Structure formats: structure tokens, C-alpha cells
DNA sequence: ACTTTGATTGACTCGTCAATCAACAAAAAC
DNA sequence: GTTTTTGTTGATTGACGAGTCAATCAAAGT
């Protein structure tokens, strides 16, 4: 079987298996052996393609974030009006895919990691900055100078609603979108 | 040295040490030995007073939540107007004590635990329900029928802003209180 | 004095897991 | 046809950590 060009295939499989394992465990307390077994290889191979357990976990987190980033970009591409841009960002953040157990587990553990792991903190900062930038850009025509602070408020609402829906009874984002919209209307309604 | 009535003292010391250790590690990946050493006792004693590591961690989480609950209750006691009640809840949620590294670590890991540990999930549900109840009660005179949904929105904002401040550059809650107030004004401003 | 009882520990067991290594298989290169 | 490169694993190691236990110590009760 050992054909050429296995590297990217194995890496992808291992990352996928890592995410699945994290989702099943709910935490980063996963073993390399279990991951490797799920990917259909030996644990030694996981160490071969990734330096060690840490690198595997980082790669998994990075993959999750890149998927989310791509969804946001896709949502923004098809939006013409400022309001549609905001709605797109919100919709992407509350898309069904974001509420898969593995994705929820990844995000929550990412927050935990961001406390102490400089790499994770930096990555989180990048994604938060990008989100804020997108929101400010969309809000500028609607709110003028108040765009930055409203963006911060919306970003916090997105995070807060996500966690509440992720850990609450409703396993999807139903209602969250409407709640953000109502809040935005309220904030835009009152003049400077 | 072995006097009588050491049980509560040791338990308290062990809980305190556990929280400190969690704060230092940033995660629940702490060893009983380290905790016991920090509390000035042997690891065997930790197993003696608590059944095992799990119980120790649960006790620590429970303590953190009870401290927060007490702070909220204290804030509500000295508030007379509905608006003062809301401000009190918000102020308690963003009090300096809530942003100590150990407390932040506890909350973030509590979210992680709530995914899969039924006990943690139940505890979280209780505290969220209590927060929502307090908010609805305070909002009723101000918003009438819309109190429940506005409460949900405020609760999400509190959670979201907390996480952003906990993991962001600002290690305190400065600005968060004002942002909640502005959002609330917006939501109350527009009629049904 | 003697016994019971709570407090306390050091030493030990047992399991787990990350990481390493030597070796083997298959394809490619020469 | 040999050598090199790439893919792959089983077995092993070394460390670490949770939980147990028998034994010790000091006070309180009788």
C-alpha cells in the first residue's frame, strides 16, 4: 500500500481524527493513540508527521478556525448592502456547522488555551480583530463614529449567544440571529 | 499537632489551593500532589478528605460559583430601583474579583466541563436561571412583556463581554458596564 | 493507664501515556 | 539489481500521577 504522497493525506486524516476525538472527549484530554487509531494508523506515525501531541492539537485548532474564517468570507462575498454584511457575519457565526459538538468543544477549549498558550492567544486576537474589522466596516455607513463601539457590543453578543446556545437546551442558533438584529436596531435607533 | 476539628480547615485549605493551582495551570490539568503541597499537607490527606480528584475539582468550582452568587445577592440587597438592580447585577459580574486569573480559569474550564459532565451542566443551568430570573424581575417594570427576551439579551452580553475582557488586553471590566447600559437603553428605547 | 478515634503521612502499586527506536515494506532512482 | 527514499509499525521505555494501605502520632474519653 505505501504509495507516494501520503503526507498530506495522513496529516488531514490525523487532524480530522483529532477534532473528532476532542469532540467526543469534550476536552483536550485526548491520547495520541486514540487519535491515531481513529485515523487508521499507528501512534508512531502521528509522532512522525507531527512533532508531538502539542503540534497535533494546534493543527486541529487552526483547522477549525480556518473553516470558520472561510464561512465568514463566503458570507461577506455575497452581501451588497451594509446591513446584509452584518447579517452575513451573524449568520455565519450561528450556522449549524458551528454547533456540532466537536466544533463547540474546540472553541471552548480554545478559550481555555488562550489564557496561557501564547500561540492560541495570538490566534484568537487575530480572529477577533478580523471580526471587529468586518463589523466596523459594515457599520460605518450606518453608525458613523459610533461604529467601533457598536461593533464591540455586537461581537460580545455573538460570543455570548454562541456560548449560551452551545451549552443550553437549544443545540442550534435559532433565535440568536433575531436577538442580535433587535439589539442592533436598538443601538442604531438612538442618535449620538 | 493533630487537634480535633481539622476537617473544615483542611477542606477549605485544599479548595483554596485547588483554585490557586487551577489559576496557575489555566486548566484542570492539575495534580493532587501539587494541590496538597500548596495546602501544606500530603496528597494522601487530600484523598482522605475528598473522595478523589474529581470531588476536589467539583468542590473548587462550587466554591467559585457560590462566591459569585453571594456577590450578586449583596449587590441586589442594596438596590432600590429596578434600574439599580440591573446595574447591581452587571457590576457584580464585572467586579475586579471576577477577573483574577484563577477565577477566569475556573469559569472557562467550567464551560468546558459543562459540555459533558452532567453535574457541571446542572450547576451552570442553575446559575444561568438565577441570573435570568433576577434580570427579568428587575426588567418587568421597565419593559413589561418584553422583559424575558431583553433579559436573555443582557445575559448573553454579560457572558460575551466577560470572556472578551478576560481574554483581551484589558484585564478588568472597565467599559463593559457602560456598554451593557447603552445596549439596554437602546432596547428599552424602542416600543413594542 | 488504657483505649478509642481523628489526623496524618511515606511508601507502594498500578495504570496510562508520550515519545523513541529499530526494523520492515514498497516504490523510485540510478 | 542495488541503493535510496518514503511510509509504516510493534515493541519498548521512561516518566508521571491517582489512589491505597499500613503505620504513626496526639489528643480525648474512661
Tab-separated table of C-alpha atoms (C1' of nucleotides) in Angstrom:
chain	number	residue	atom	x	y	z
A	1	UNK	CA	0.000	0.000	0.000
A	2	UNK	CA	2.649	2.530	0.887
A	3	UNK	CA	2.299	4.808	-2.046
A	4	UNK	CA	3.872	8.195	-2.503
A	5	UNK	CA	2.377	11.475	-1.362
A	6	UNK	CA	0.816	10.074	1.749
A	7	UNK	CA	1.939	13.010	3.849
A	8	UNK	CA	-0.944	15.402	3.156
A	9	UNK	CA	-3.486	12.583	3.303
A	10	UNK	CA	-2.209	11.306	6.630
A	11	UNK	CA	-1.972	14.804	8.060
A	12	UNK	CA	-5.530	15.598	7.042
A	13	UNK	CA	-6.800	12.314	8.432
A	14	UNK	CA	-4.984	12.860	11.698
A	15	UNK	CA	-6.311	16.389	12.056
A	16	UNK	CA	-9.812	15.185	11.347
A	17	UNK	CA	-9.436	12.379	13.845
A	18	UNK	CA	-8.077	14.790	16.425
A	19	UNK	CA	-11.092	17.048	16.071
A	20	UNK	CA	-13.454	14.101	16.330
A	21	UNK	CA	-11.648	12.867	19.408
A	22	UNK	CA	-11.746	16.285	21.032
A	23	UNK	CA	-15.430	16.451	20.304
A	24	UNK	CA	-16.006	13.092	21.907
A	25	UNK	CA	-13.927	13.847	24.975
A	26	UNK	CA	-15.172	17.434	25.226
A	27	UNK	CA	-11.681	18.448	26.267
A	28	UNK	CA	-8.111	18.385	25.087
A	29	UNK	CA	-7.533	15.386	27.291
A	30	UNK	CA	-7.147	13.025	24.380
A	31	UNK	CA	-4.462	10.459	23.721
A	32	UNK	CA	-2.324	10.220	20.666
A	33	UNK	CA	-3.066	6.514	20.462
A	34	UNK	CA	-6.818	7.011	20.227
A	35	UNK	CA	-6.382	9.694	17.597
A	36	UNK	CA	-4.056	7.510	15.565
A	37	UNK	CA	-6.349	4.529	15.830
A	38	UNK	CA	-9.293	6.606	14.639
A	39	UNK	CA	-7.210	7.768	11.708
A	40	UNK	CA	-6.321	4.184	10.940
A	41	UNK	CA	-2.605	4.438	11.624
A	42	UNK	CA	-0.221	3.724	14.442
A	43	UNK	CA	0.601	6.243	17.130
A	44	UNK	CA	4.169	6.338	15.946
A	45	UNK	CA	3.013	7.749	12.636
A	46	UNK	CA	1.271	10.613	14.354
A	47	UNK	CA	4.537	11.463	16.020
A	48	UNK	CA	6.272	11.118	12.692
A	49	UNK	CA	4.095	13.584	10.787
A	50	UNK	CA	3.550	15.980	13.661
A	51	UNK	CA	6.306	16.686	16.090
A	52	UNK	CA	4.247	15.666	19.079
A	53	UNK	CA	0.909	15.954	20.754
A	54	UNK	CA	1.015	19.732	21.050
A	55	UNK	CA	1.522	20.251	17.344
A	56	UNK	CA	-1.368	17.935	16.620
A	57	UNK	CA	-3.682	19.922	18.844
A	58	UNK	CA	-2.532	23.222	17.408
A	59	UNK	CA	-3.082	21.950	13.883
A	60	UNK	CA	-6.607	20.854	14.799
A	61	UNK	CA	-7.479	24.223	16.309
A	62	UNK	CA	-6.033	26.038	13.340
A	63	UNK	CA	-8.165	23.946	11.025
A	64	UNK	CA	-11.350	24.718	12.932
A	65	UNK	CA	-10.621	28.418	12.853
A	66	UNK	CA	-9.785	28.386	9.167
A	67	UNK	CA	-13.098	26.725	8.408
A	68	UNK	CA	-14.933	29.415	10.346
A	69	UNK	CA	-12.917	32.138	8.647
A	70	UNK	CA	-13.804	30.725	5.258
A	71	UNK	CA	-17.505	30.686	6.157
A	72	UNK	CA	-17.402	34.339	7.161
A	73	UNK	CA	-15.571	35.285	3.992
A	74	UNK	CA	-18.126	33.403	1.928
A	75	UNK	CA	-20.968	35.159	3.700
A	76	UNK	CA	-19.414	38.552	3.099
A	77	UNK	CA	-18.802	37.896	-0.575
A	78	UNK	CA	-22.485	37.632	-1.392
A	79	UNK	CA	-23.621	40.669	0.586
A	80	UNK	CA	-24.136	44.009	-1.080
A	81	UNK	CA	-25.691	46.331	1.496
A	82	UNK	CA	-24.026	47.174	4.825
A	83	UNK	CA	-26.875	45.567	6.702
A	84	UNK	CA	-26.569	42.425	4.636
A	85	UNK	CA	-22.890	42.266	5.565
A	86	UNK	CA	-23.685	42.301	9.245
A	87	UNK	CA	-26.405	39.742	8.830
A	88	UNK	CA	-23.990	37.586	6.877
A	89	UNK	CA	-21.387	37.648	9.622
A	90	UNK	CA	-24.001	36.819	12.219
A	91	UNK	CA	-25.465	34.041	10.099
A	92	UNK	CA	-22.038	32.506	9.565
A	93	UNK	CA	-21.338	32.634	13.288
A	94	UNK	CA	-24.574	30.831	14.059
A	95	UNK	CA	-24.524	28.407	11.154
A	96	UNK	CA	-25.486	24.833	12.012
A	97	UNK	CA	-21.943	23.670	11.470
A	98	UNK	CA	-20.764	25.854	14.320
A	99	UNK	CA	-22.897	23.886	16.731
A	100	UNK	CA	-21.532	20.464	16.020
A	101	UNK	CA	-20.240	19.040	19.300
A	102	UNK	CA	-16.693	18.816	18.046
A	103	UNK	CA	-16.693	22.446	16.973
A	104	UNK	CA	-18.178	23.593	20.252
A	105	UNK	CA	-15.582	21.613	22.161
A	106	UNK	CA	-12.833	23.116	20.034
A	107	UNK	CA	-13.965	26.671	20.668
A	108	UNK	CA	-14.390	26.270	24.399
A	109	UNK	CA	-11.032	24.623	24.765
A	110	UNK	CA	-9.539	27.263	22.545
A	111	UNK	CA	-10.654	29.859	25.060
A	112	UNK	CA	-9.022	27.858	27.810
A	113	UNK	CA	-5.813	27.592	25.849
A	114	UNK	CA	-5.824	31.298	25.063
A	115	UNK	CA	-5.249	32.043	28.733
A	116	UNK	CA	-1.752	30.694	28.832
A	117	UNK	CA	-0.628	29.472	25.416
A	118	UNK	CA	0.803	32.475	23.583
A	119	UNK	CA	0.123	30.901	20.210
A	120	UNK	CA	-3.535	30.372	20.948
A	121	UNK	CA	-3.859	33.864	22.391
A	122	UNK	CA	-2.338	35.353	19.265
A	123	UNK	CA	-4.595	33.313	17.019
A	124	UNK	CA	-7.650	34.368	18.982
A	125	UNK	CA	-6.597	38.003	18.788
A	126	UNK	CA	-6.268	37.742	15.029
A	127	UNK	CA	-9.741	36.294	14.588
A	128	UNK	CA	-11.308	38.773	16.977
A	129	UNK	CA	-9.611	41.643	15.208
A	130	UNK	CA	-10.820	40.382	11.854
A	131	UNK	CA	-14.365	40.072	13.133
A	132	UNK	CA	-14.251	43.547	14.628
A	133	UNK	CA	-12.818	44.960	11.429
A	134	UNK	CA	-15.563	43.374	9.352
A	135	UNK	CA	-18.236	44.674	11.676
A	136	UNK	CA	-16.824	48.196	11.813
A	137	UNK	CA	-16.560	48.308	8.064
A	138	UNK	CA	-20.179	47.267	7.671
A	139	UNK	CA	-21.348	49.593	10.418
A	140	UNK	CA	-19.590	52.744	9.243
A	141	UNK	CA	-22.326	53.795	6.781
A	142	UNK	CA	-24.989	53.052	9.364
A	143	UNK	CA	-23.481	54.399	12.559
A	144	UNK	CA	-20.626	56.717	11.595
A	145	UNK	CA	-18.361	57.476	14.537
A	146	UNK	CA	-20.202	55.100	16.783
A	147	UNK	CA	-19.317	52.136	14.570
A	148	UNK	CA	-16.381	50.901	16.688
A	149	UNK	CA	-18.255	50.733	19.953
A	150	UNK	CA	-21.320	49.174	18.377
A	151	UNK	CA	-19.074	46.632	16.715
A	152	UNK	CA	-17.597	45.715	20.083
A	153	UNK	CA	-21.071	45.290	21.503
A	154	UNK	CA	-22.189	43.103	18.606
A	155	UNK	CA	-19.064	40.987	18.828
A	156	UNK	CA	-19.682	40.388	22.512
A	157	UNK	CA	-23.302	39.493	21.797
A	158	UNK	CA	-22.241	36.978	19.190
A	159	UNK	CA	-19.793	35.341	21.597
A	160	UNK	CA	-22.236	35.344	24.469
A	161	UNK	CA	-25.146	33.994	22.485
A	162	UNK	CA	-22.931	31.343	20.953
A	163	UNK	CA	-21.854	30.016	24.322
A	164	UNK	CA	-25.354	30.094	25.718
A	165	UNK	CA	-26.749	28.222	22.746
A	166	UNK	CA	-23.825	25.828	22.652
A	167	UNK	CA	-24.306	24.872	26.296
A	168	UNK	CA	-28.045	25.393	26.548
A	169	UNK	CA	-31.027	23.340	25.621
A	170	UNK	CA	-31.235	24.615	22.053
A	171	UNK	CA	-28.460	22.887	20.118
A	172	UNK	CA	-28.726	25.339	17.256
A	173	UNK	CA	-28.594	29.083	16.796
A	174	UNK	CA	-32.317	29.582	16.354
A	175	UNK	CA	-33.342	32.926	17.822
A	176	UNK	CA	-29.827	34.196	18.241
A	177	UNK	CA	-29.841	35.916	14.882
A	178	UNK	CA	-33.081	37.711	15.653
A	179	UNK	CA	-31.792	38.775	19.055
A	180	UNK	CA	-28.673	40.326	17.556
A	181	UNK	CA	-30.810	42.120	14.996
A	182	UNK	CA	-33.097	43.543	17.662
A	183	UNK	CA	-30.144	44.744	19.691
A	184	UNK	CA	-28.603	46.356	16.631
A	185	UNK	CA	-31.844	48.146	15.827
A	186	UNK	CA	-31.923	49.498	19.362
A	187	UNK	CA	-28.365	50.732	19.177
A	188	UNK	CA	-28.864	52.367	15.794
A	189	UNK	CA	-32.180	53.864	16.798
A	190	UNK	CA	-30.874	56.338	19.321
A	191	UNK	CA	-28.836	59.150	17.803
A	192	UNK	CA	-25.413	60.204	19.046
B	1	UNK	CA	-0.374	18.780	66.307
B	2	UNK	CA	-3.344	16.662	65.274
B	3	UNK	CA	-6.073	18.505	67.087
B	4	UNK	CA	-9.757	17.932	66.665
B	5	UNK	CA	-11.941	19.637	64.081
B	6	UNK	CA	-9.325	19.852	61.406
B	7	UNK	CA	-11.736	18.678	58.727
B	8	UNK	CA	-13.283	22.026	57.760
B	9	UNK	CA	-9.930	23.774	57.948
B	10	UNK	CA	-8.203	21.251	55.741
B	11	UNK	CA	-11.068	21.148	53.293
B	12	UNK	CA	-11.073	24.917	52.965
B	13	UNK	CA	-7.308	24.999	52.540
B	14	UNK	CA	-7.437	22.280	49.908
B	15	UNK	CA	-10.193	24.030	47.990
B	16	UNK	CA	-8.267	27.283	48.086
B	17	UNK	CA	-5.117	25.524	46.937
B	18	UNK	CA	-7.020	23.812	44.149
B	19	UNK	CA	-8.310	27.123	42.855
B	20	UNK	CA	-4.849	28.648	43.020
B	21	UNK	CA	-3.408	25.684	41.194
B	22	UNK	CA	-6.076	25.831	38.510
B	23	UNK	CA	-5.372	29.510	38.104
B	24	UNK	CA	-1.679	28.830	37.666
B	25	UNK	CA	-2.173	25.987	35.224
B	26	UNK	CA	-5.019	27.692	33.406
B	27	UNK	CA	-6.688	24.317	33.085
B	28	UNK	CA	-7.970	21.438	35.149
B	29	UNK	CA	-4.784	19.583	34.372
B	30	UNK	CA	-3.503	19.817	37.909
B	31	UNK	CA	-2.079	17.118	40.130
B	32	UNK	CA	-3.349	16.194	43.545
B	33	UNK	CA	0.206	16.227	44.819
B	34	UNK	CA	0.779	19.841	43.832
B	35	UNK	CA	-2.507	20.898	45.368
B	36	UNK	CA	-1.756	19.087	48.584
B	37	UNK	CA	1.736	20.519	48.752
B	38	UNK	CA	0.373	24.024	48.277
B	39	UNK	CA	-2.106	23.389	51.074
B	40	UNK	CA	0.724	22.156	53.255
B	41	UNK	CA	-0.449	18.576	53.577
B	42	UNK	CA	0.275	15.237	51.980
B	43	UNK	CA	-1.516	14.003	48.918
B	44	UNK	CA	-2.964	11.146	50.914
B	45	UNK	CA	-4.821	13.640	53.075
B	46	UNK	CA	-6.456	15.178	50.058
B	47	UNK	CA	-7.729	11.757	49.139
B	48	UNK	CA	-8.843	11.270	52.706
B	49	UNK	CA	-10.983	14.395	52.935
B	50	UNK	CA	-12.221	14.337	49.375
B	51	UNK	CA	-13.024	11.107	47.678
B	52	UNK	CA	-10.665	11.748	44.809
B	53	UNK	CA	-9.510	14.282	42.303
B	54	UNK	CA	-12.945	14.774	40.760
B	55	UNK	CA	-14.573	15.692	44.042
B	56	UNK	CA	-11.796	18.126	44.735
B	57	UNK	CA	-12.323	19.853	41.417
B	58	UNK	CA	-16.078	19.938	41.845
B	59	UNK	CA	-15.723	21.434	45.304
B	60	UNK	CA	-13.448	24.141	43.921
B	61	UNK	CA	-15.899	25.026	41.150
B	62	UNK	CA	-18.772	25.064	43.558
B	63	UNK	CA	-16.869	27.461	45.802
B	64	UNK	CA	-16.149	29.849	42.961
B	65	UNK	CA	-19.793	29.894	41.956
B	66	UNK	CA	-21.001	30.414	45.492
B	67	UNK	CA	-18.710	33.429	45.857
B	68	UNK	CA	-20.150	34.906	42.680
B	69	UNK	CA	-23.673	34.149	43.819
B	70	UNK	CA	-23.042	35.902	47.106
B	71	UNK	CA	-21.703	38.959	45.312
B	72	UNK	CA	-24.822	39.181	43.168
B	73	UNK	CA	-27.062	38.784	46.199
B	74	UNK	CA	-25.156	41.518	48.008
B	75	UNK	CA	-25.492	43.827	45.028
B	76	UNK	CA	-29.229	43.212	44.805
B	77	UNK	CA	-29.772	43.814	48.518
B	78	UNK	CA	-28.678	47.435	48.342
B	79	UNK	CA	-30.613	48.343	45.201
B	80	UNK	CA	-33.993	50.017	45.403
B	81	UNK	CA	-34.998	50.965	41.865
B	82	UNK	CA	-35.340	48.422	39.047
B	83	UNK	CA	-32.575	50.080	37.120
B	84	UNK	CA	-30.326	49.939	40.165
B	85	UNK	CA	-30.979	46.206	40.387
B	86	UNK	CA	-29.808	45.665	36.849
B	87	UNK	CA	-26.773	47.836	37.359
B	88	UNK	CA	-26.007	45.914	40.516
B	89	UNK	CA	-26.059	42.560	38.736
B	90	UNK	CA	-23.868	43.915	35.974
B	91	UNK	CA	-21.464	45.491	38.445
B	92	UNK	CA	-21.166	42.241	40.383
B	93	UNK	CA	-20.488	40.332	37.190
B	94	UNK	CA	-17.709	42.692	36.232
B	95	UNK	CA	-16.261	43.222	39.681
B	96	UNK	CA	-12.456	43.143	39.891
B	97	UNK	CA	-12.550	39.866	41.763
B	98	UNK	CA	-14.131	38.191	38.749
B	99	UNK	CA	-11.066	38.959	36.677
B	100	UNK	CA	-8.482	37.335	38.886
B	101	UNK	CA	-6.676	34.743	36.770
B	102	UNK	CA	-7.816	31.867	38.940
B	103	UNK	CA	-11.447	32.916	38.652
B	104	UNK	CA	-11.183	33.348	34.903
B	105	UNK	CA	-9.592	29.928	34.577
B	106	UNK	CA	-12.326	28.422	36.715
B	107	UNK	CA	-15.110	29.883	34.608
B	108	UNK	CA	-13.601	28.910	31.281
B	109	UNK	CA	-12.958	25.371	32.430
B	110	UNK	CA	-16.414	25.269	33.905
B	111	UNK	CA	-17.804	25.891	30.449
B	112	UNK	CA	-15.684	23.070	29.108
B	113	UNK	CA	-16.890	20.747	31.839
B	114	UNK	CA	-20.487	21.718	31.241
B	115	UNK	CA	-20.347	20.048	27.847
B	116	UNK	CA	-20.087	16.547	29.174
B	117	UNK	CA	-20.182	16.475	32.964
B	118	UNK	CA	-23.861	16.349	33.974
B	119	UNK	CA	-23.116	17.861	37.370
B	120	UNK	CA	-21.390	20.863	35.887
B	121	UNK	CA	-24.119	21.306	33.308
B	122	UNK	CA	-26.779	21.279	36.010
B	123	UNK	CA	-24.851	23.759	38.125
B	124	UNK	CA	-24.424	26.067	35.160
B	125	UNK	CA	-28.123	25.833	34.369
B	126	UNK	CA	-28.980	26.793	37.938
B	127	UNK	CA	-26.789	29.865	37.895
B	128	UNK	CA	-27.983	30.932	34.463
B	129	UNK	CA	-31.595	30.513	35.530
B	130	UNK	CA	-30.980	32.549	38.653
B	131	UNK	CA	-29.338	35.316	36.643
B	132	UNK	CA	-32.181	35.331	34.140
B	133	UNK	CA	-34.744	35.381	36.920
B	134	UNK	CA	-33.056	38.335	38.585
B	135	UNK	CA	-32.866	40.217	35.328
B	136	UNK	CA	-36.474	39.526	34.379
B	137	UNK	CA	-37.677	40.614	37.785
B	138	UNK	CA	-35.790	43.883	37.517
B	139	UNK	CA	-36.851	44.431	33.920
B	140	UNK	CA	-40.555	43.792	34.365
B	141	UNK	CA	-41.418	47.343	35.491
B	142	UNK	CA	-39.273	48.766	32.709
B	143	UNK	CA	-40.108	46.537	29.773
B	144	UNK	CA	-43.299	44.654	30.605
B	145	UNK	CA	-43.844	41.692	28.317
B	146	UNK	CA	-40.538	42.164	26.615
B	147	UNK	CA	-38.660	41.574	29.863
B	148	UNK	CA	-37.782	37.909	29.168
B	149	UNK	CA	-36.234	38.458	25.787
B	150	UNK	CA	-34.357	41.546	26.901
B	151	UNK	CA	-33.084	39.600	29.894
B	152	UNK	CA	-31.765	36.912	27.571
B	153	UNK	CA	-30.002	39.527	25.502
B	154	UNK	CA	-28.449	41.165	28.548
B	155	UNK	CA	-27.332	37.831	29.940
B	156	UNK	CA	-25.624	36.995	26.661
B	157	UNK	CA	-23.946	40.398	26.627
B	158	UNK	CA	-22.649	39.875	30.143
B	159	UNK	CA	-21.192	36.491	29.203
B	160	UNK	CA	-19.720	37.748	25.954
B	161	UNK	CA	-18.179	40.853	27.418
B	162	UNK	CA	-16.786	38.871	30.313
B	163	UNK	CA	-14.967	36.477	28.033
B	164	UNK	CA	-13.667	39.219	25.808
B	165	UNK	CA	-12.345	41.182	28.745
B	166	UNK	CA	-10.992	38.097	30.452
B	167	UNK	CA	-9.000	37.103	27.380
B	168	UNK	CA	-8.339	40.564	25.961
B	169	UNK	CA	-5.832	43.219	26.696
B	170	UNK	CA	-7.909	44.876	29.409
B	171	UNK	CA	-7.641	42.667	32.485
B	172	UNK	CA	-10.603	44.374	34.149
B	173	UNK	CA	-14.198	45.098	33.281
B	174	UNK	CA	-13.737	48.768	32.505
B	175	UNK	CA	-16.107	49.810	29.761
B	176	UNK	CA	-18.167	46.665	29.907
B	177	UNK	CA	-20.657	48.173	32.335
B	178	UNK	CA	-21.185	51.218	30.139
B	179	UNK	CA	-21.602	49.053	27.061
B	180	UNK	CA	-24.320	46.995	28.711
B	181	UNK	CA	-26.063	50.169	29.835
B	182	UNK	CA	-26.005	51.595	26.317
B	183	UNK	CA	-27.415	48.399	24.877
B	184	UNK	CA	-30.136	48.340	27.489
B	185	UNK	CA	-31.075	51.941	26.708
B	186	UNK	CA	-31.359	51.018	23.058
B	187	UNK	CA	-33.557	48.039	23.768
B	188	UNK	CA	-35.820	49.968	26.103
B	189	UNK	CA	-35.995	52.942	23.794
B	190	UNK	CA	-37.956	51.323	21.006
B	191	UNK	CA	-41.521	50.477	21.925
B	192	UNK	CA	-43.111	47.085	21.366
C	1	DA	C1'	-3.136	3.573	82.446
C	2	DC	C1'	-5.516	2.224	78.547
C	3	DT	C1'	-8.250	2.567	74.703
C	4	DT	C1'	-10.538	4.699	71.173
C	5	DT	C1'	-10.539	7.925	67.499
C	6	DG	C1'	-9.359	11.576	64.290
C	7	DA	C1'	-5.306	13.320	61.773
C	8	DT	C1'	-1.555	12.410	59.066
C	9	DT	C1'	1.984	10.505	56.270
C	10	DG	C1'	5.630	7.746	53.428
C	11	DA	C1'	5.955	4.191	50.634
C	12	DC	C1'	3.978	1.434	47.355
C	13	DT	C1'	1.016	-0.298	43.352
C	14	DC	C1'	-0.945	0.040	39.211
C	15	DG	C1'	-2.155	2.035	35.134
C	16	DT	C1'	-1.524	5.281	31.436
C	17	DC	C1'	0.584	7.800	28.008
C	18	DA	C1'	4.014	10.498	25.201
C	19	DA	C1'	7.879	9.669	22.849
C	20	DT	C1'	11.647	6.707	20.769
C	21	DC	C1'	13.726	3.196	18.038
C	22	DA	C1'	14.946	-0.481	15.311
C	23	DA	C1'	13.237	-2.771	11.679
C	24	DC	C1'	10.497	-3.804	7.600
C	25	DA	C1'	7.900	-2.887	3.028
C	26	DA	C1'	7.363	-0.769	-1.242
C	27	DA	C1'	8.313	2.303	-4.650
C	28	DA	C1'	11.656	5.277	-7.086
C	29	DA	C1'	16.166	6.366	-8.672
C	30	DC	C1'	20.310	5.060	-10.604
D	1	DG	C1'	19.841	-5.102	-9.358
D	2	DT	C1'	21.215	-2.465	-5.877
D	3	DT	C1'	20.596	1.700	-3.289
D	4	DT	C1'	17.945	5.381	-1.533
D	5	DT	C1'	13.827	7.397	-0.089
D	6	DT	C1'	9.335	7.354	1.903
D	7	DG	C1'	5.846	5.157	4.662
D	8	DT	C1'	4.849	2.389	8.479
D	9	DT	C1'	4.632	-0.281	12.683
D	10	DG	C1'	5.328	-3.221	17.129
D	11	DA	C1'	7.650	-3.114	20.984
D	12	DT	C1'	9.782	-0.598	24.474
D	13	DT	C1'	10.997	2.975	27.644
D	14	DG	C1'	10.669	6.368	30.938
D	15	DA	C1'	8.049	9.423	33.489
D	16	DC	C1'	4.303	10.697	35.949
D	17	DG	C1'	0.194	10.571	38.620
D	18	DA	C1'	-4.081	8.683	41.078
D	19	DG	C1'	-5.371	6.005	44.596
D	20	DT	C1'	-4.386	2.588	48.593
D	21	DC	C1'	-2.586	0.992	52.920
D	22	DA	C1'	-0.383	0.070	56.963
D	23	DA	C1'	1.588	2.559	60.450
D	24	DT	C1'	2.315	6.561	63.452
D	25	DC	C1'	1.046	10.434	66.391
D	26	DA	C1'	-1.556	13.060	69.554
D	27	DA	C1'	-5.464	14.163	71.905
D	28	DA	C1'	-9.962	12.966	74.363
D	29	DG	C1'	-12.625	9.822	76.823
D	30	DT	C1'	-12.941	6.337	80.646
